[in-house]
Amino acid sequence: MATYLEFIQQNEERDGVRFSWNVWPSSRLEATRMVVPLACLLTPLKERLDLPPVQYEPVLCSRLTCKAVLNPLCQVDYRAKLWACNFCFQRNQFPPAYAGISELNQPAELMPQFSTIEYIVQRGAQTPLIFLYVVDTCLEEEDLQALKESLQMSLSLLPADALVGLITFGRMVQVHELSCEGISKSYVFRGTKDLTAKQIQDMLGLSRPAVPIQQGRPLQPQEQPVISSRFLQPVHKIDMNLTDLLGELQRDPWPVTQGKRPLRSTGVALSIAVGLLEGTFPNTGARIMLFTGGPPTQGPGMVVGDELKTPIRSWHDIEKDNARFMKKATKHYETLANRTAANGHCIDIYACALDQTGLLEMKCCANLTGGHMVMGDSFNTSLFKQTFQRVFNKGFNGEFRMAFGASLEVKTSRELKIAGAIGPCISLNAKGPCVSENELGIGGTSQWKICSLDPSTTLAIYFEVVNQHNAPIPQGGRGAVQFVTQYQHSSMQKRIRVTTIARNWADAQSQLQHIEAAFDQEAAAVLMARLGVYRAESEEGPDVLRWLDRQLIRLCQKFGQYNKDDPNSFRLSESFSLYPQFMFHLRRSPFLQVFNNSPDESSYYRHHFARQDLTQSLIMIQPILYAYSFYGPPEPVLLDSSSILPDRILLMDTFFQIVIYLGETIAQWQKAGYQDMPEYENFKHLLQAPLDDAQEILQTRFPMPRYVNTEHGGSQARFLLSKVNPSQTHNNLYAWGQESGAPILTDDVSLQVFMDHLKKLAVSSAS
Amino acid sequence: MSVNQQAHTGPPYGQPQPAYQGYQQPGYGGPPLPGVPQSQYGAYNGPVPGYQQPVPPQGYFPSLGFPSKGSPVSLNSDTSSLAPNFIGSLRGPPTSGAPPPTSGASLAAGHPGYSQFGQGDVQNGIPASAAQVHRPPAPQPFLPGSAPPASQPSAFQQYGVPLASAQQLSTHMAGMTIGSTSTPAPPPAGLGYGPPTSVPPVSGSFTATGSGLYTPYTSSQGPPPTSVSQGPPLAQPPFSGQPVSTQRLPSQVPGFAPPPSSTGIGPSSYPPATGAPRPSPMQGPPLPGQAVAGAPTSQPNHVSSPPPPSSMSGPHPGPPPMGGLHGPPPPTHPPQPGYQMQQNGSFGQARGPQPNYGGVFPGTPNYGSQPGPPPPPKRLDPDSIPSPQLNELPPQQKPRHRIDPDAIPSPIQVIEDDRSNRGSEPFVTGVRGQVPPLVTTNFLVKDQGNASPRYIRCTSYNIPCTSDMAKQSQVPLAAVIKPLATLPPEETLPYLVDHGESGPVRCNRCKAYMCPFMQFIEGGRRFQCCFCSCVTEVPPHYFQHLDHTGKRVDFYDRPELSLGSYEFLATVDYCKNNKFPSPPAFIFMIDVSYNAVKSGLVRLICEELKSLLDYLPREGNMEESAIRVGFVTYNKVLHFYNVKSSLAQPQMMVVSDVADMFVPLLDGFLVNVNESRTVIASLLDQIPEMFADTRETETVFAPVIQAGLEALKAAECAGKLFIFHTSLPIAEAPGKLKNRDDRKLINTDKEKTLFQPQTSFYNNLAKDCVAQGCCVDLFLFPNQYLDVATLGVVTYQTGGSIYKYAYFQLETDQDRFLNDLRRDVQKEVGFDAVMRVRTSTGIRATDFFGAFYMSNTTDVEMAGLDCDKTITVEFKHDDKLSEDNGALLQCALLYTSCAGQRRLRIHNLSLNCCTQLADLYRNCETDTLINYLAKYAYRGVLSSPVKTVRDALVNQCAQILACYRKNCASPSSAGQLILPECMKLLPVYLNCVLKSDVLQPGPEVTTDDRAYIRQLVTSMDVAETNVFFYPRLLPLTKADVDSDSLPAAIRNSEERLSKGDIYLLENGLNIFVWVGVNVQQGLIQNLFGVSSFSQISNTLSMLPILENPFSKKVRSIVDMLQVQRSRYMKLIILKQEDKLEMLFKHFLVEDKSLSGGASYVDFLCHMHKEIRQLLS
């Protein structure tokens, strides 16, 4: 048998699933003693080039409370044309279409290699995708121009039959009617007044007239599209019109006096966008794309007053409970986000400004609906332009890498229950026998709605082993989990992807080494990190850190090999060896540390952390550092200050930033212009190598990272210095007595100190 | 105008002789009268001492009413006969005659008599006083010396000061006049006569002329007693004031002709002559004799009248020359004459101006026209005049039992008389307390220190000195002010004065603005406020030396020192928020609901606006208007348009949040017409298209106003909204209204609710609008009830105008609407205006009527004020006034001009004060009074049942007339109705008010119409109310095709219509063309282009354009009338005996109306009954 590493990798590639434990402790008690919960990272739409969707409906278990999908783990009686559900053991008849079934003639869903399978179902009316642009006009001329161009460009990227709409806002909110000729027409709303969905629909003239009811005339179904089409039009019809309209877009004309922020009605604008879609296209795939260049300053959802002398809230203010508008604004956006999610729409936030824009308050809009959140300094940067363009990227088969209105249902075998999920989803509140009472993340349900997802969207799903200690599972027993994801494909098809996985049970007392060996420390680190970040949203930072530490210590105590009270004897097996280091970096990461980050930045980082797949998440936790030198090929090096050497070029990828750092000597050489001398061409190549690698990363990542090119002593070197393990600081510089590396001016503990303490605590008999 | 009714009397005047005849008639009436008069006299006598008080009035009475010429009719209602009314005022001359003698009382009586008579003679009146008086006269110097510049008014005052007695005044007058012309005194007398005469005392027999005579008598009588002094004084003052003007002089001349002769020497001569005679008279005979004597002289003409016709001629001539002569005649008639004289005098004075009436009569013209020069002719005239009067008299006498409609005061006659008497000479405003010509008279105004009557008209130009008097008379003291009135091209606009950075010079205490009445003292270093007497330093930059008369050397260079009306440039202190205002904006807000689109209205408006925008008001000679424009359309939601010049296409912005209105854009909403011309044109082209298929029938209203208001707020400017609206706003929005039209409420206590707004929402909105200077003009096109009472609230309180086109149809109403729109857009208008009226200590502006908002009790605030808007202000006493100082009004209007300049427009007016009621009654103006009463009543219906309001009106007028009868007319039979000359039309006009749609609606009058008219009338000026309540009826078939003139108007009674004629009736809102059944076919063909009566279409809304003289003439008449009115009148063509004729008959206001309104005759009887009740 291949190693667990290979197994894990294979499973991930096939099913998009990574479990923290790949052999499951068979009793509830033991499971809790494992410290790291039984959980998995699920990438529902993981791109599978080798997986052609089948064009029929899945076969469901007939038990109403189960309805699991026929899968390779089911026992099939080919003679009787019966199959037994592996979750509830219900015996089911195959549907008539399966009459010809036999061992030799199996449908795809019964083949082991199709543990993940995708169905295309022909159900319901197909509605085109909807893109509703919500554009802030309180921008600098330059920014607005850049944004206008990006928006105009985006029209060519949209599917031809997609519906587009435009809402602009500043002091007022304007909903543009796109169908009219001659005079351009827009509906204007005041930016200070919160309106109910009904009011908005009435004011936009979207309410269905009460006329049809009179005289018992039959409803005229075509009426609705006619009405809504005023604001949402197929791209191919009005792209010229809209291009002109965007071109004529002016900055918000209301005067802004000195010392004031422009009045920006983001809250109302979003509310109207949501209300508009809610009234016209409920439960169809739609993106509300909010482009904002500053914080909301009036009306519901305002984040800061318009007086420039009052700065926008900082973490400090929040801790002091000094953020006047935060709670109210958050509530406003939460309400909106929930409504949006309920309608299956999503909200993207593209915030470009040098100061904060209120992402903290608005984050739920993107978090709960699966929308994107992009933060930049200006719309006139390639960061924004490329990121925005990438939203409309197409996959290998020419399809948009986006899906809408998904619902994820999880089914488990009896020994397991579902504790919750963490990711860009909301609960659908589907109670059932497999729902645990203990919640981790968004719990209390076996179904979640993910309004928008792309192939990399990843959810963490936590389970609870409920099998009692006194009811041992027979040897060779397997637990199974089935993930059923229904979604609207970008081609407007309805699809269902079903992933069914099974893992062996093991008795933790007798077979701990099996369980230990099957530990996926990367997945575990990310899963724990998600839990930590999830808690950090609602709890005080230090509490979360303490919780994380305690978990780590307990894990070390459980799985470490040591003599009591002898730190030096402490050893961890290979499958756990990296885990403490991940935790060390996680503790220092911006996901848990708010120091040096604005609330907006924290929200932004956490947003992305909660939805990226394992690889990216790991990069976020522990950035990757490559070194380029004349002494060998580029190599990954320790994320440690000792890696910062004068004759090296470093390339750091933190997911959000890509930093190229020239060592002192290299920088001097570059300044001296050696790279331009033919005889030093190799130096030129050396300089070029990290740039090329960085480009590669930049090409693929969403959102596009901040690209930093710096050198020893450069101000932007801080991006690197803040990430590396401060093994050398001003405190211990001489203690180490080494000349290599660069001291970091920090009081943070280094990994070495951290590990020392960890060992001490782990082996301590006191705890 | 017409100086009190004197004017009316005037006519008689001219016919002093007639008056005489009148006397004679009295004689005729003799039987009746005699008795009466005598009794009256007796009464007087008794009172003699008391006379003085009663005098004035009594004097009048005696005559019995003076019906104006013909008018004097006696109405005999129940009572025996109503004496002709007559203002006049003189009570039974007869009695007077008696009294005087008896009265020996001489002092009082005599004085009065004297004084009156004499104005010329005045001096005679009281020896001592006389002496003094004389001096004064001689002294004209006094005048100057006294103080004020040469202006006579001042002179008066001074004089007045010296001698309080009327006599003195009279003397002054005389002096004054003399000074000016020398002859003054006489005129008064003559004048006086005229008027008095007009009402024949006794029986209906008194023709106007007769009456005139009577009046004299009466007056004389009355006067002699106490009244004389009083009466005369008052009268005189006016005269004096008036006299100053050349006009008066002339008039006086006639009467006094004799004196005049002396006049050459004028003053001196008088003094001597008068002095001598007077003294004697005074002393000697108690008044009577002297009076007579005096009278004769002064009143020669009158005198003549007093005596029998025959004698008259003789006597008169004689008397005039000699005071002594008079003496003789007096014996019998003399007394009367004397009295008459006096009265006349008083009247005369008053009439002095009116003498012009005389003009009417052959003789009169001379008077009027002939100033001093033609004394002799005048005399002659008098004689000649008598005869006409005589002629007239007879008819009057006839109707004792049945009232002859021809015998009751005729508005047409009064108007014609005034027109012919006063229309030819410019009205010079230099003299205090002058009564201007009637509004129906065309005259020029020369501003010499008082505001033109085009700006201010008062109910009385002689204010009682005390509140007791005012209460007793019940005559409301009110001024009708039209601050931005349009002037005819021949008159100069108010000059703009810039007092520099420190702003206009004002009194420190009361903040009155510098005006001609401020008195500079201490060599010009300080000035004393003419309102509050506070002394204020003259700012250094404004200092100027005084000349030897105490006048500033730069008097004529500074409009604020020499003119009654002028403007100041306001400084930043006078601006809102201490910022100079931006130019105002016009916002056009068009209803685009189904009805508006379907009727073609939207397209029409858009088409019209395209060209109309080039005619926005401009200031002075600016090349383009500074006014910016904006556009909004609406139904249930509002559509704003961005018409920024840089756009290729207009942008439309819909605001559906009507619950919380706001303006969706700033830049591009209000634009300069020239800059955005193409975008605007494109917008106006597209609006009708965009809404062509609309099915929206509901509208909002309040949010529309709010939108405009917000837009102006955002633009930080004042402005005007033009709202074109079609239906009751029932869509869900603030200010949503219910249909609450309920005709059953009429004549119940709840009727008032029909005039009240449904909700207070609009009141609050109006308040906000006023604060911003947002004026709202409303064009309504209802097909059913839309609650004008509520919709109009904002318009009304912001100083805007409402135009209503019920059942609007493009073909028939297009012209009217477009003309109104054009006029409304183009007319001169001020924004963000505040008006305050300051008055001399003693009276105070207490009540205001008009289209405005008041946040406190003194400041009238108007978001917008155009040239047609009028504010009526009522004054009450809070202290005593003095005759010497008179009463001053200063109306200051702070406003933003159409170019955004902040200005103050100041109007000053000086009035006389009186201690004798007779003076009050002699200087009233009935048209203004009606304007006030109508507004007062129309406001009353908001809070009281209509019936209560009507009764109160009748009651007040009865009290006014009863007070006159009791205090100013000589004793006579209670059965006689005696009306003051100046108020002889009060009953007929009052009846029109009572019958108006608001106070007595006919079945065809809708609730909206009533509310509409109510609001309309509240902003009307005197000319408009005059024609509105008593429409003008012109016989078109009598028009002279070859001249420009209008045919003579006829009275509004069906009896006056002939089946063979075509008539035109206009009331300021409508023009009716009524075609009699027997009209010649040729005329019909010429006018309507059809061959017979039956082929005339009922639905014509305009006269066909035909190329024949008659058609051209009629159309030119119609056009001329349209131009005169501030609104384009709806033309309705009616055929006699057609169903629609009812509409027309509604406006024949002298007839019984279908809705229960009384006919003129019946109402007059009713009034008479009321008066009698009050008297008994």
JSON list of N, CA, C and O in Angstrom, two decimals, chain B residues 22 48 70 89 122 162 221 224 273 323 331 341 357 365 372 397 415 424 502 572 576 682 707 720 894 1125 1150 1162:
[
{"chain": "B", "resi": 22, "resn": "GLY", "atom": "N", "xyz": [-81.79, 122.13, -7.58]},
{"chain": "B", "resi": 22, "resn": "GLY", "atom": "CA", "xyz": [-82.07, 121.13, -6.56]},
{"chain": "B", "resi": 22, "resn": "GLY", "atom": "C", "xyz": [-82.72, 121.85, -5.42]},
{"chain": "B", "resi": 22, "resn": "GLY", "atom": "O", "xyz": [-83.76, 121.48, -4.91]},
{"chain": "B", "resi": 48, "resn": "VAL", "atom": "N", "xyz": [-77.09, 123.00, 18.67]},
{"chain": "B", "resi": 48, "resn": "VAL", "atom": "CA", "xyz": [-76.13, 123.99, 18.23]},
{"chain": "B", "resi": 48, "resn": "VAL", "atom": "C", "xyz": [-74.80, 123.84, 18.90]},
{"chain": "B", "resi": 48, "resn": "VAL", "atom": "O", "xyz": [-73.79, 123.66, 18.27]},
{"chain": "B", "resi": 70, "resn": "GLY", "atom": "N", "xyz": [-78.50, 111.90, -10.73]},
{"chain": "B", "resi": 70, "resn": "GLY", "atom": "CA", "xyz": [-79.79, 111.27, -10.80]},
{"chain": "B", "resi": 70, "resn": "GLY", "atom": "C", "xyz": [-80.05, 110.46, -9.56]},
{"chain": "B", "resi": 70, "resn": "GLY", "atom": "O", "xyz": [-81.16, 110.31, -9.13]},
{"chain": "B", "resi": 89, "resn": "SER", "atom": "N", "xyz": [-74.11, 115.60, 2.42]},
{"chain": "B", "resi": 89, "resn": "SER", "atom": "CA", "xyz": [-73.77, 115.97, 3.50]},
{"chain": "B", "resi": 89, "resn": "SER", "atom": "C", "xyz": [-74.22, 117.06, 3.98]},
{"chain": "B", "resi": 89, "resn": "SER", "atom": "O", "xyz": [-74.00, 117.44, 4.87]},
{"chain": "B", "resi": 122, "resn": "VAL", "atom": "N", "xyz": [-63.27, 131.88, 4.97]},
{"chain": "B", "resi": 122, "resn": "VAL", "atom": "CA", "xyz": [-62.97, 131.24, 6.21]},
{"chain": "B", "resi": 122, "resn": "VAL", "atom": "C", "xyz": [-62.62, 132.22, 7.28]},
{"chain": "B", "resi": 122, "resn": "VAL", "atom": "O", "xyz": [-63.16, 132.22, 8.36]},
{"chain": "B", "resi": 162, "resn": "PRO", "atom": "N", "xyz": [-51.43, 126.47, 14.18]},
{"chain": "B", "resi": 162, "resn": "PRO", "atom": "CA", "xyz": [-51.84, 127.75, 14.77]},
{"chain": "B", "resi": 162, "resn": "PRO", "atom": "C", "xyz": [-53.28, 127.66, 15.22]},
{"chain": "B", "resi": 162, "resn": "PRO", "atom": "O", "xyz": [-53.58, 127.82, 16.37]},
{"chain": "B", "resi": 221, "resn": "GLN", "atom": "N", "xyz": [-76.01, 123.83, 6.28]},
{"chain": "B", "resi": 221, "resn": "GLN", "atom": "CA", "xyz": [-76.68, 123.71, 7.56]},
{"chain": "B", "resi": 221, "resn": "GLN", "atom": "C", "xyz": [-75.77, 123.02, 8.54]},
{"chain": "B", "resi": 221, "resn": "GLN", "atom": "O", "xyz": [-75.45, 123.54, 9.57]},
{"chain": "B", "resi": 224, "resn": "PRO", "atom": "N", "xyz": [-72.78, 124.90, 9.41]},
{"chain": "B", "resi": 224, "resn": "PRO", "atom": "CA", "xyz": [-72.91, 126.10, 10.22]},
{"chain": "B", "resi": 224, "resn": "PRO", "atom": "C", "xyz": [-72.71, 125.71, 11.65]},
{"chain": "B", "resi": 224, "resn": "PRO", "atom": "O", "xyz": [-71.88, 126.25, 12.33]},
{"chain": "B", "resi": 273, "resn": "ALA", "atom": "N", "xyz": [-60.24, 141.43, 2.38]},
{"chain": "B", "resi": 273, "resn": "ALA", "atom": "CA", "xyz": [-61.67, 141.29, 2.13]},
{"chain": "B", "resi": 273, "resn": "ALA", "atom": "C", "xyz": [-62.25, 140.38, 3.18]},
{"chain": "B", "resi": 273, "resn": "ALA", "atom": "O", "xyz": [-63.12, 140.77, 3.95]},
{"chain": "B", "resi": 323, "resn": "GLY", "atom": "N", "xyz": [-69.03, 139.45, -0.26]},
{"chain": "B", "resi": 323, "resn": "GLY", "atom": "CA", "xyz": [-69.43, 138.63, 0.88]},
{"chain": "B", "resi": 323, "resn": "GLY", "atom": "C", "xyz": [-70.69, 139.26, 1.39]},
{"chain": "B", "resi": 323, "resn": "GLY", "atom": "O", "xyz": [-71.66, 138.59, 1.73]},
{"chain": "B", "resi": 331, "resn": "PRO", "atom": "N", "xyz": [-80.89, 135.80, 4.32]},
{"chain": "B", "resi": 331, "resn": "PRO", "atom": "CA", "xyz": [-82.13, 135.81, 5.09]},
{"chain": "B", "resi": 331, "resn": "PRO", "atom": "C", "xyz": [-82.92, 134.55, 4.89]},
{"chain": "B", "resi": 331, "resn": "PRO", "atom": "O", "xyz": [-82.96, 133.72, 5.76]},
{"chain": "B", "resi": 341, "resn": "MET", "atom": "N", "xyz": [-73.26, 126.66, 1.14]},
{"chain": "B", "resi": 341, "resn": "MET", "atom": "CA", "xyz": [-71.95, 127.14, 0.81]},
{"chain": "B", "resi": 341, "resn": "MET", "atom": "C", "xyz": [-70.94, 126.35, 1.61]},
{"chain": "B", "resi": 341, "resn": "MET", "atom": "O", "xyz": [-70.03, 125.75, 1.08]},
{"chain": "B", "resi": 357, "resn": "TYR", "atom": "N", "xyz": [-66.03, 117.39, -12.30]},
{"chain": "B", "resi": 357, "resn": "TYR", "atom": "CA", "xyz": [-67.31, 116.80, -12.68]},
{"chain": "B", "resi": 357, "resn": "TYR", "atom": "C", "xyz": [-68.01, 117.80, -13.49]},
{"chain": "B", "resi": 357, "resn": "TYR", "atom": "O", "xyz": [-68.55, 117.56, -14.52]},
{"chain": "B", "resi": 365, "resn": "PRO", "atom": "N", "xyz": [-66.80, 121.43, -17.07]},
{"chain": "B", "resi": 365, "resn": "PRO", "atom": "CA", "xyz": [-65.55, 121.28, -17.78]},
{"chain": "B", "resi": 365, "resn": "PRO", "atom": "C", "xyz": [-64.73, 122.52, -17.50]},
{"chain": "B", "resi": 365, "resn": "PRO", "atom": "O", "xyz": [-63.57, 122.46, -17.15]},
{"chain": "B", "resi": 372, "resn": "GLY", "atom": "N", "xyz": [-57.51, 128.96, -12.50]},
{"chain": "B", "resi": 372, "resn": "GLY", "atom": "CA", "xyz": [-57.87, 130.31, -12.11]},
{"chain": "B", "resi": 372, "resn": "GLY", "atom": "C", "xyz": [-58.43, 131.17, -13.23]},
{"chain": "B", "resi": 372, "resn": "GLY", "atom": "O", "xyz": [-59.46, 131.80, -13.05]},
{"chain": "B", "resi": 397, "resn": "GLN", "atom": "N", "xyz": [-87.91, 113.34, -9.30]},
{"chain": "B", "resi": 397, "resn": "GLN", "atom": "CA", "xyz": [-89.03, 113.60, -8.41]},
{"chain": "B", "resi": 397, "resn": "GLN", "atom": "C", "xyz": [-90.14, 112.60, -8.59]},
{"chain": "B", "resi": 397, "resn": "GLN", "atom": "O", "xyz": [-90.83, 112.24, -7.67]},
{"chain": "B", "resi": 415, "resn": "ILE", "atom": "N", "xyz": [-68.59, 106.54, -12.78]},
{"chain": "B", "resi": 415, "resn": "ILE", "atom": "CA", "xyz": [-67.33, 106.25, -13.48]},
{"chain": "B", "resi": 415, "resn": "ILE", "atom": "C", "xyz": [-67.12, 107.24, -14.62]},
{"chain": "B", "resi": 415, "resn": "ILE", "atom": "O", "xyz": [-66.05, 107.80, -14.80]},
{"chain": "B", "resi": 424, "resn": "SER", "atom": "N", "xyz": [-58.23, 113.99, -17.57]},
{"chain": "B", "resi": 424, "resn": "SER", "atom": "CA", "xyz": [-57.42, 114.77, -18.48]},
{"chain": "B", "resi": 424, "resn": "SER", "atom": "C", "xyz": [-56.18, 115.35, -17.84]},
{"chain": "B", "resi": 424, "resn": "SER", "atom": "O", "xyz": [-55.18, 115.59, -18.51]},
{"chain": "B", "resi": 502, "resn": "SER", "atom": "N", "xyz": [-22.96, 101.26, 3.93]},
{"chain": "B", "resi": 502, "resn": "SER", "atom": "CA", "xyz": [-23.65, 101.23, 5.21]},
{"chain": "B", "resi": 502, "resn": "SER", "atom": "C", "xyz": [-25.16, 101.02, 5.02]},
{"chain": "B", "resi": 502, "resn": "SER", "atom": "O", "xyz": [-25.89, 100.92, 5.99]},
{"chain": "B", "resi": 572, "resn": "VAL", "atom": "N", "xyz": [-25.45, 93.67, 2.08]},
{"chain": "B", "resi": 572, "resn": "VAL", "atom": "CA", "xyz": [-25.43, 92.25, 2.42]},
{"chain": "B", "resi": 572, "resn": "VAL", "atom": "C", "xyz": [-26.17, 91.98, 3.73]},
{"chain": "B", "resi": 572, "resn": "VAL", "atom": "O", "xyz": [-26.64, 90.88, 3.98]},
{"chain": "B", "resi": 576, "resn": "LYS", "atom": "N", "xyz": [-30.27, 86.96, 3.10]},
{"chain": "B", "resi": 576, "resn": "LYS", "atom": "CA", "xyz": [-30.33, 85.74, 3.89]},
{"chain": "B", "resi": 576, "resn": "LYS", "atom": "C", "xyz": [-28.92, 85.19, 4.12]},
{"chain": "B", "resi": 576, "resn": "LYS", "atom": "O", "xyz": [-28.11, 85.18, 3.21]},
{"chain": "B", "resi": 682, "resn": "SER", "atom": "N", "xyz": [-34.16, 69.32, -27.10]},
{"chain": "B", "resi": 682, "resn": "SER", "atom": "CA", "xyz": [-34.28, 67.88, -27.27]},
{"chain": "B", "resi": 682, "resn": "SER", "atom": "C", "xyz": [-35.19, 67.29, -26.19]},
{"chain": "B", "resi": 682, "resn": "SER", "atom": "O", "xyz": [-36.03, 66.44, -26.46]},
{"chain": "B", "resi": 707, "resn": "ALA", "atom": "N", "xyz": [-40.10, 68.84, -4.15]},
{"chain": "B", "resi": 707, "resn": "ALA", "atom": "CA", "xyz": [-38.98, 68.65, -5.07]},
{"chain": "B", "resi": 707, "resn": "ALA", "atom": "C", "xyz": [-38.44, 69.99, -5.52]},
{"chain": "B", "resi": 707, "resn": "ALA", "atom": "O", "xyz": [-37.23, 70.23, -5.51]},
{"chain": "B", "resi": 720, "resn": "LYS", "atom": "N", "xyz": [-39.19, 80.23, -8.65]},
{"chain": "B", "resi": 720, "resn": "LYS", "atom": "CA", "xyz": [-40.61, 80.05, -8.84]},
{"chain": "B", "resi": 720, "resn": "LYS", "atom": "C", "xyz": [-40.85, 78.70, -9.50]},
{"chain": "B", "resi": 720, "resn": "LYS", "atom": "O", "xyz": [-40.12, 78.32, -10.40]},
{"chain": "B", "resi": 894, "resn": "LEU", "atom": "N", "xyz": [-38.61, 94.53, 0.84]},
{"chain": "B", "resi": 894, "resn": "LEU", "atom": "CA", "xyz": [-37.26, 94.01, 0.58]},
{"chain": "B", "resi": 894, "resn": "LEU", "atom": "C", "xyz": [-37.41, 92.80, -0.32]},
{"chain": "B", "resi": 894, "resn": "LEU", "atom": "O", "xyz": [-38.15, 91.88, 0.00]},
{"chain": "B", "resi": 1125, "resn": "ARG", "atom": "N", "xyz": [-56.19, 93.35, -18.57]},
{"chain": "B", "resi": 1125, "resn": "ARG", "atom": "CA", "xyz": [-56.32, 92.48, -17.40]},
{"chain": "B", "resi": 1125, "resn": "ARG", "atom": "C", "xyz": [-55.08, 91.62, -17.21]},
{"chain": "B", "resi": 1125, "resn": "ARG", "atom": "O", "xyz": [-54.39, 91.28, -18.17]},
{"chain": "B", "resi": 1150, "resn": "GLU", "atom": "N", "xyz": [-77.17, 93.93, -11.23]},
{"chain": "B", "resi": 1150, "resn": "GLU", "atom": "CA", "xyz": [-78.19, 94.80, -10.64]},
{"chain": "B", "resi": 1150, "resn": "GLU", "atom": "C", "xyz": [-79.53, 94.08, -10.57]},
{"chain": "B", "resi": 1150, "resn": "GLU", "atom": "O", "xyz": [-80.48, 94.57, -9.98]},
{"chain": "B", "resi": 1162, "resn": "ASP", "atom": "N", "xyz": [-83.92, 96.36, -4.57]},
{"chain": "B", "resi": 1162, "resn": "ASP", "atom": "CA", "xyz": [-84.35, 95.70, -3.34]},
{"chain": "B", "resi": 1162, "resn": "ASP", "atom": "C", "xyz": [-83.30, 95.82, -2.26]},
{"chain": "B", "resi": 1162, "resn": "ASP", "atom": "O", "xyz": [-83.61, 96.03, -1.08]}
]
